Amino acid sequence: MELIKAVRGTKDIIGEDAKKYMYISNVTQEMFENYGYNFAKTPIFEETDLFKRGIGEATDVVEKEMYTFKDRGERSITLRPENTASIVRCYLENAIYAKEDVSRFYYNGSMFRYERPQAGRQREFNQIGVEVLGEKSPILDAEVIAMGYNLLKKLGITDLEVKINSVGSKASRTLYREKLVNHFKAHLDDLCDDCKDRINRNPLRLLDCKVDSHKDFYKNVPSIIDSLFEEERKHYEEVKKYLDIFNVKYTEDPSLVRGLDYYSSTVFEIVTNKLGSQGTVLGGGRYDNLLKELGDKDIPAVGFAAGVERIMMLLDDYPKNNPDVYVAWLGENTIETAMKITEELRKNNLKAHVDYSSKGMKSHMKKADKLGVKYCIILGEDELSKNVVVIKNFETREQKEVKIEEILKNLF
């Protein structure tokens, strides 16, 4: 019989990867909740129009990467390629704007894009992210960037660079597009096939080209900052001011536009050189027009998302989640008492491991050592007759005999 394997582009998260995943999830939850965010879980699939309208039909995500299918009711359904549009749909559908002035959400879950699988990029991948809806202050932009940066640092990731830019409003981008198109039309024959298509449909994507960006005519591309209106430029300057206040070092990158159409004003990425060409670990920005597009609500918003698999690749130090105690029993008459001891340890929030089949002392010690426990509780026939156990400290290699009812007093 042929073994059924995981579908190409998907990956089981087990063993050490599972420990990394849970560590990232736990640290993320703690930090986001410290900042006042609440968890939100949206469906794993949505109506296709949500992403077409939200992300933009001329983006690579919508044109090439979405998992879209017809369900049994002949409705067009798409596995979510990202979660911002879903959070916004949830916010609008549940009229959360009528219940609170500012809403802060965080999430953690699977996304789906049909791409060539490679290290740190699968067709099913996991993202953590935040979305804040109802506040337009540039201080919030800076705080969100700082929170993302501090999260990565708290996870022990170093060698990070924060890149920022402003992509302005629809009006200022219209002016900028004209300058951009005029610049690239002079080099039309030198553009890759994708960019020859983008120049008319979505010229800002030209700045995100991975094929031509090294060519000389990219060195003097007009800067979008020069096309910002006064209020937009002021917002951008305030963001930079508060990044300085929050002690976040940053680099201004005029070519940074992000890959989705809903962004406006502030955009940012946090990158590392430890992952090669897939160096972006976390990215986001402001998307003040998205709620207007999806629900005709003039509500500002900002957020970011980070790839969990990429963070996992960068983790050097993380809790191994080893058991605290190994219970070794010797002799058939000791098993019941050993199980009672193990259950009592677990009731007192200790991670306790016990085997269910008989072993010799050498096998028990080898197993306890492999599990990386700090303590081993040894219960043999002699100990049972005296109502005691032997506690061995694997760090100091010392051991002592204690009464069964006093085990907890002698641990940690």
Short mmCIF file of N, CA, C and O in Angstrom, two decimals, residues 126-206:
data_model
loop_
_atom_site.label_atom_id
_atom_site.label_comp_id
_atom_site.label_asym_id
_atom_site.label_seq_id
_atom_site.Cartn_x
_atom_site.Cartn_y
_atom_site.Cartn_z
N ASN A 126 2.21 30.02 8.38
CA ASN A 126 1.58 30.60 9.56
C ASN A 126 2.03 32.04 9.78
O ASN A 126 3.20 32.37 9.58
N GLN A 127 1.09 32.86 10.16
CA GLN A 127 1.39 34.26 10.46
C GLN A 127 0.86 34.64 11.84
O GLN A 127 -0.19 34.16 12.26
N ILE A 128 1.62 35.50 12.51
CA ILE A 128 1.11 36.23 13.65
C ILE A 128 0.95 37.67 13.20
O ILE A 128 1.70 38.13 12.33
N GLY A 129 -0.01 38.37 13.74
CA GLY A 129 -0.19 39.75 13.31
C GLY A 129 -1.07 40.53 14.24
O GLY A 129 -1.71 39.98 15.15
N VAL A 130 -1.12 41.84 14.00
CA VAL A 130 -1.97 42.75 14.78
C VAL A 130 -2.66 43.71 13.83
O VAL A 130 -2.15 44.03 12.76
N GLU A 131 -3.83 44.17 14.24
CA GLU A 131 -4.56 45.19 13.50
C GLU A 131 -5.18 46.14 14.51
O GLU A 131 -5.76 45.70 15.50
N VAL A 132 -5.02 47.44 14.26
CA VAL A 132 -5.65 48.47 15.10
C VAL A 132 -6.57 49.29 14.21
O VAL A 132 -6.12 49.85 13.20
N LEU A 133 -7.83 49.38 14.58
CA LEU A 133 -8.82 50.08 13.77
C LEU A 133 -9.46 51.20 14.58
O LEU A 133 -9.84 50.99 15.74
N GLY A 134 -9.55 52.39 13.96
CA GLY A 134 -10.22 53.51 14.62
C GLY A 134 -9.31 54.62 15.09
O GLY A 134 -9.78 55.55 15.74
N GLU A 135 -8.02 54.56 14.78
CA GLU A 135 -7.07 55.58 15.24
C GLU A 135 -6.12 55.95 14.10
O GLU A 135 -5.53 55.07 13.48
N LYS A 136 -5.94 57.25 13.84
CA LYS A 136 -5.10 57.69 12.73
C LYS A 136 -3.80 58.36 13.18
O LYS A 136 -3.02 58.83 12.36
N SER A 137 -3.54 58.39 14.48
CA SER A 137 -2.36 59.10 14.99
C SER A 137 -1.06 58.47 14.47
O SER A 137 -0.90 57.25 14.48
N PRO A 138 -0.10 59.29 14.06
CA PRO A 138 1.22 58.76 13.67
C PRO A 138 1.96 58.13 14.84
O PRO A 138 2.85 57.30 14.63
N ILE A 139 1.58 58.51 16.06
CA ILE A 139 2.19 57.88 17.23
C ILE A 139 1.87 56.38 17.24
O ILE A 139 2.72 55.55 17.57
N LEU A 140 0.64 56.04 16.84
CA LEU A 140 0.25 54.63 16.77
C LEU A 140 1.09 53.89 15.74
O LEU A 140 1.53 52.77 15.98
N ASP A 141 1.33 54.51 14.58
CA ASP A 141 2.18 53.88 13.56
C ASP A 141 3.53 53.50 14.17
O ASP A 141 4.01 52.38 14.01
N ALA A 142 4.12 54.47 14.86
CA ALA A 142 5.43 54.24 15.46
C ALA A 142 5.36 53.17 16.55
O ALA A 142 6.27 52.33 16.68
N GLU A 143 4.29 53.20 17.34
CA GLU A 143 4.15 52.20 18.41
C GLU A 143 4.01 50.79 17.84
O GLU A 143 4.60 49.84 18.37
N VAL A 144 3.25 50.64 16.76
CA VAL A 144 3.08 49.33 16.14
C VAL A 144 4.41 48.82 15.59
O VAL A 144 4.75 47.64 15.74
N ILE A 145 5.17 49.70 14.95
CA ILE A 145 6.49 49.31 14.45
C ILE A 145 7.40 48.90 15.61
O ILE A 145 8.08 47.88 15.56
N ALA A 146 7.39 49.72 16.67
CA ALA A 146 8.23 49.43 17.84
C ALA A 146 7.82 48.11 18.50
O ALA A 146 8.68 47.34 18.95
N MET A 147 6.52 47.84 18.56
CA MET A 147 6.05 46.59 19.16
C MET A 147 6.54 45.38 18.36
O MET A 147 7.01 44.39 18.93
N GLY A 148 6.47 45.47 17.04
CA GLY A 148 6.97 44.39 16.20
C GLY A 148 8.46 44.18 16.38
O GLY A 148 8.94 43.05 16.48
N TYR A 149 9.20 45.28 16.43
CA TYR A 149 10.65 45.21 16.62
C TYR A 149 10.99 44.62 17.99
O TYR A 149 11.85 43.73 18.10
N ASN A 150 10.29 45.08 19.02
CA ASN A 150 10.55 44.58 20.38
C ASN A 150 10.16 43.11 20.52
O ASN A 150 10.79 42.37 21.28
N LEU A 151 9.13 42.68 19.81
CA LEU A 151 8.74 41.28 19.83
C LEU A 151 9.86 40.40 19.30
O LEU A 151 10.22 39.39 19.91
N LEU A 152 10.42 40.77 18.17
CA LEU A 152 11.50 39.98 17.57
C LEU A 152 12.73 39.97 18.48
O LEU A 152 13.39 38.94 18.63
N LYS A 153 13.01 41.10 19.10
CA LYS A 153 14.15 41.14 20.04
C LYS A 153 13.88 40.26 21.25
O LYS A 153 14.78 39.57 21.74
N LYS A 154 12.64 40.27 21.76
CA LYS A 154 12.30 39.45 22.91
C LYS A 154 12.44 37.97 22.58
O LYS A 154 12.76 37.15 23.45
N LEU A 155 12.21 37.61 21.34
CA LEU A 155 12.37 36.23 20.89
C LEU A 155 13.84 35.87 20.69
O LEU A 155 14.15 34.73 20.34
N GLY A 156 14.71 36.85 20.89
CA GLY A 156 16.15 36.58 20.79
C GLY A 156 16.71 36.74 19.40
O GLY A 156 17.84 36.29 19.12
N ILE A 157 15.97 37.39 18.50
CA ILE A 157 16.43 37.56 17.13
C ILE A 157 17.21 38.86 17.01
O ILE A 157 16.74 39.93 17.41
N THR A 158 18.39 38.77 16.47
CA THR A 158 19.27 39.94 16.34
C THR A 158 19.52 40.22 14.85
O THR A 158 18.94 39.58 13.98
N ASP A 159 20.38 41.18 14.60
CA ASP A 159 20.73 41.54 13.22
C ASP A 159 19.49 41.95 12.43
O ASP A 159 19.25 41.48 11.32
N LEU A 160 18.70 42.84 13.02
CA LEU A 160 17.46 43.29 12.40
C LEU A 160 17.60 44.71 11.88
O LEU A 160 18.28 45.55 12.49
N GLU A 161 16.95 45.00 10.77
CA GLU A 161 16.92 46.35 10.23
C GLU A 161 15.47 46.74 9.97
O GLU A 161 14.72 46.00 9.34
N VAL A 162 15.08 47.89 10.50
CA VAL A 162 13.73 48.42 10.28
C VAL A 162 13.77 49.37 9.09
O VAL A 162 14.53 50.34 9.08
N LYS A 163 12.95 49.09 8.09
CA LYS A 163 12.85 49.95 6.91
C LYS A 163 11.47 50.59 6.88
O LYS A 163 10.46 49.92 7.10
N ILE A 164 11.43 51.89 6.60
CA ILE A 164 10.15 52.59 6.57
C ILE A 164 10.03 53.44 5.30
O ILE A 164 11.02 53.79 4.67
N ASN A 165 8.79 53.76 4.98
CA ASN A 165 8.50 54.65 3.85
C ASN A 165 7.07 55.15 4.02
O ASN A 165 6.34 54.69 4.92
N SER A 166 6.67 56.07 3.18
CA SER A 166 5.27 56.48 3.10
C SER A 166 4.83 56.37 1.66
O SER A 166 5.55 56.81 0.75
N VAL A 167 3.67 55.76 1.44
CA VAL A 167 3.13 55.65 0.08
C VAL A 167 1.98 56.62 -0.13
O VAL A 167 1.27 56.55 -1.14
N GLY A 168 1.79 57.54 0.83
CA GLY A 168 0.83 58.61 0.67
C GLY A 168 -0.62 58.17 0.55
O GLY A 168 -0.99 57.07 0.93
N SER A 169 -1.43 59.06 -0.01
CA SER A 169 -2.86 58.80 -0.21
C SER A 169 -3.11 58.47 -1.68
O SER A 169 -2.20 58.51 -2.51
N LYS A 170 -4.36 58.16 -2.01
CA LYS A 170 -4.69 57.89 -3.41
C LYS A 170 -4.36 59.08 -4.29
O LYS A 170 -3.86 58.94 -5.42
N ALA A 171 -4.62 60.28 -3.78
CA ALA A 171 -4.38 61.49 -4.57
C ALA A 171 -2.90 61.70 -4.84
O ALA A 171 -2.49 61.96 -5.98
N SER A 172 -2.08 61.60 -3.81
CA SER A 172 -0.64 61.82 -4.01
C SER A 172 -0.01 60.68 -4.81
O SER A 172 0.93 60.89 -5.57
N ARG A 173 -0.56 59.46 -4.65
CA ARG A 173 -0.04 58.34 -5.45
C ARG A 173 -0.37 58.51 -6.93
O ARG A 173 0.38 58.07 -7.80
N THR A 174 -1.49 59.14 -7.22
CA THR A 174 -1.84 59.40 -8.62
C THR A 174 -0.79 60.31 -9.27
O THR A 174 -0.35 60.06 -10.40
N LEU A 175 -0.38 61.34 -8.55
CA LEU A 175 0.68 62.22 -9.05
C LEU A 175 1.99 61.45 -9.21
O LEU A 175 2.72 61.62 -10.20
N TYR A 176 2.27 60.62 -8.23
CA TYR A 176 3.53 59.88 -8.25
C TYR A 176 3.54 58.85 -9.38
O TYR A 176 4.57 58.64 -10.04
N ARG A 177 2.40 58.22 -9.64
CA ARG A 177 2.34 57.22 -10.71
C ARG A 177 2.74 57.83 -12.05
O ARG A 177 3.42 57.19 -12.86
N GLU A 178 2.30 59.06 -12.30
CA GLU A 178 2.65 59.72 -13.55
C GLU A 178 4.16 59.87 -13.69
O GLU A 178 4.74 59.58 -14.75
N LYS A 179 4.82 60.29 -12.61
CA LYS A 179 6.28 60.42 -12.63
C LYS A 179 6.94 59.06 -12.82
O LYS A 179 7.92 58.93 -13.56
N LEU A 180 6.39 58.05 -12.16
CA LEU A 180 6.97 56.71 -12.21
C LEU A 180 6.85 56.12 -13.62
O LEU A 180 7.81 55.56 -14.17
N VAL A 181 5.65 56.25 -14.19
CA VAL A 181 5.43 55.70 -15.54
C VAL A 181 6.32 56.39 -16.55
O VAL A 181 6.93 55.74 -17.42
N ASN A 182 6.43 57.71 -16.45
CA ASN A 182 7.29 58.45 -17.38
C ASN A 182 8.74 58.01 -17.27
O ASN A 182 9.45 57.90 -18.27
N HIS A 183 9.18 57.74 -16.04
CA HIS A 183 10.56 57.29 -15.83
C HIS A 183 10.80 55.92 -16.46
O HIS A 183 11.77 55.72 -17.20
N PHE A 184 9.89 54.99 -16.22
CA PHE A 184 10.12 53.62 -16.68
C PHE A 184 9.82 53.43 -18.16
O PHE A 184 10.37 52.51 -18.79
N LYS A 185 8.97 54.28 -18.73
CA LYS A 185 8.70 54.17 -20.17
C LYS A 185 9.95 54.42 -21.00
O LYS A 185 10.10 53.88 -22.09
N ALA A 186 10.85 55.20 -20.44
CA ALA A 186 12.12 55.46 -21.14
C ALA A 186 13.02 54.24 -21.15
O ALA A 186 14.00 54.19 -21.89
N HIS A 187 12.67 53.24 -20.33
CA HIS A 187 13.49 52.02 -20.25
C HIS A 187 12.62 50.78 -20.50
O HIS A 187 12.93 49.70 -20.02
N LEU A 188 11.56 50.97 -21.26
CA LEU A 188 10.57 49.91 -21.45
C LEU A 188 11.18 48.61 -21.99
O LEU A 188 10.84 47.51 -21.54
N ASP A 189 12.11 48.74 -22.92
CA ASP A 189 12.71 47.54 -23.53
C ASP A 189 13.55 46.74 -22.54
O ASP A 189 13.82 45.55 -22.77
N ASP A 190 13.98 47.39 -21.46
CA ASP A 190 14.84 46.73 -20.48
C ASP A 190 14.06 46.10 -19.32
O ASP A 190 14.66 45.45 -18.45
N LEU A 191 12.74 46.29 -19.30
CA LEU A 191 11.94 45.76 -18.19
C LEU A 191 11.64 44.28 -18.40
O LEU A 191 11.54 43.80 -19.54
N CYS A 192 11.47 43.55 -17.30
CA CYS A 192 11.05 42.15 -17.39
C CYS A 192 9.60 42.11 -17.86
O CYS A 192 8.88 43.12 -17.85
N ASP A 193 9.13 40.93 -18.27
CA ASP A 193 7.78 40.81 -18.82
C ASP A 193 6.71 41.21 -17.82
O ASP A 193 5.71 41.86 -18.19
N ASP A 194 6.90 40.85 -16.55
CA ASP A 194 5.91 41.22 -15.52
C ASP A 194 5.81 42.73 -15.40
O ASP A 194 4.71 43.29 -15.28
N CYS A 195 6.95 43.40 -15.42
CA CYS A 195 6.95 44.86 -15.24
C CYS A 195 6.40 45.59 -16.46
O CYS A 195 5.82 46.68 -16.34
N LYS A 196 6.57 45.01 -17.63
CA LYS A 196 5.96 45.60 -18.83
C LYS A 196 4.44 45.60 -18.70
O LYS A 196 3.77 46.50 -19.22
N ASP A 197 3.91 44.62 -18.00
CA ASP A 197 2.48 44.57 -17.73
C ASP A 197 2.11 45.50 -16.58
O ASP A 197 1.08 46.18 -16.61
N ARG A 198 2.95 45.55 -15.58
CA ARG A 198 2.66 46.37 -14.39
C ARG A 198 2.66 47.87 -14.69
O ARG A 198 1.98 48.64 -14.02
N ILE A 199 3.44 48.29 -15.68
CA ILE A 199 3.63 49.73 -15.90
C ILE A 199 2.30 50.45 -16.18
O ILE A 199 2.15 51.63 -15.86
N ASN A 200 1.34 49.75 -16.72
CA ASN A 200 0.04 50.36 -16.97
C ASN A 200 -1.01 49.96 -15.92
O ASN A 200 -1.86 50.76 -15.56
N ARG A 201 -0.91 48.73 -15.44
CA ARG A 201 -1.93 48.24 -14.52
C ARG A 201 -1.67 48.60 -13.06
O ARG A 201 -2.59 48.92 -12.31
N ASN A 202 -0.42 48.53 -12.63
CA ASN A 202 -0.08 48.76 -11.23
C ASN A 202 1.37 49.21 -11.12
O ASN A 202 2.24 48.46 -10.67
N PRO A 203 1.68 50.43 -11.54
CA PRO A 203 3.08 50.87 -11.66
C PRO A 203 3.88 50.85 -10.35
O PRO A 203 5.10 50.73 -10.39
N LEU A 204 3.21 50.97 -9.19
CA LEU A 204 3.96 50.93 -7.93
C LEU A 204 4.66 49.59 -7.73
O LEU A 204 5.67 49.50 -7.04
N ARG A 205 4.10 48.53 -8.34
CA ARG A 205 4.74 47.21 -8.22
C ARG A 205 6.10 47.16 -8.91
O ARG A 205 6.89 46.27 -8.67
N LEU A 206 6.35 48.14 -9.80
CA LEU A 206 7.66 48.22 -10.45
C LEU A 206 8.78 48.37 -9.41
O LEU A 206 9.88 47.86 -9.59
#
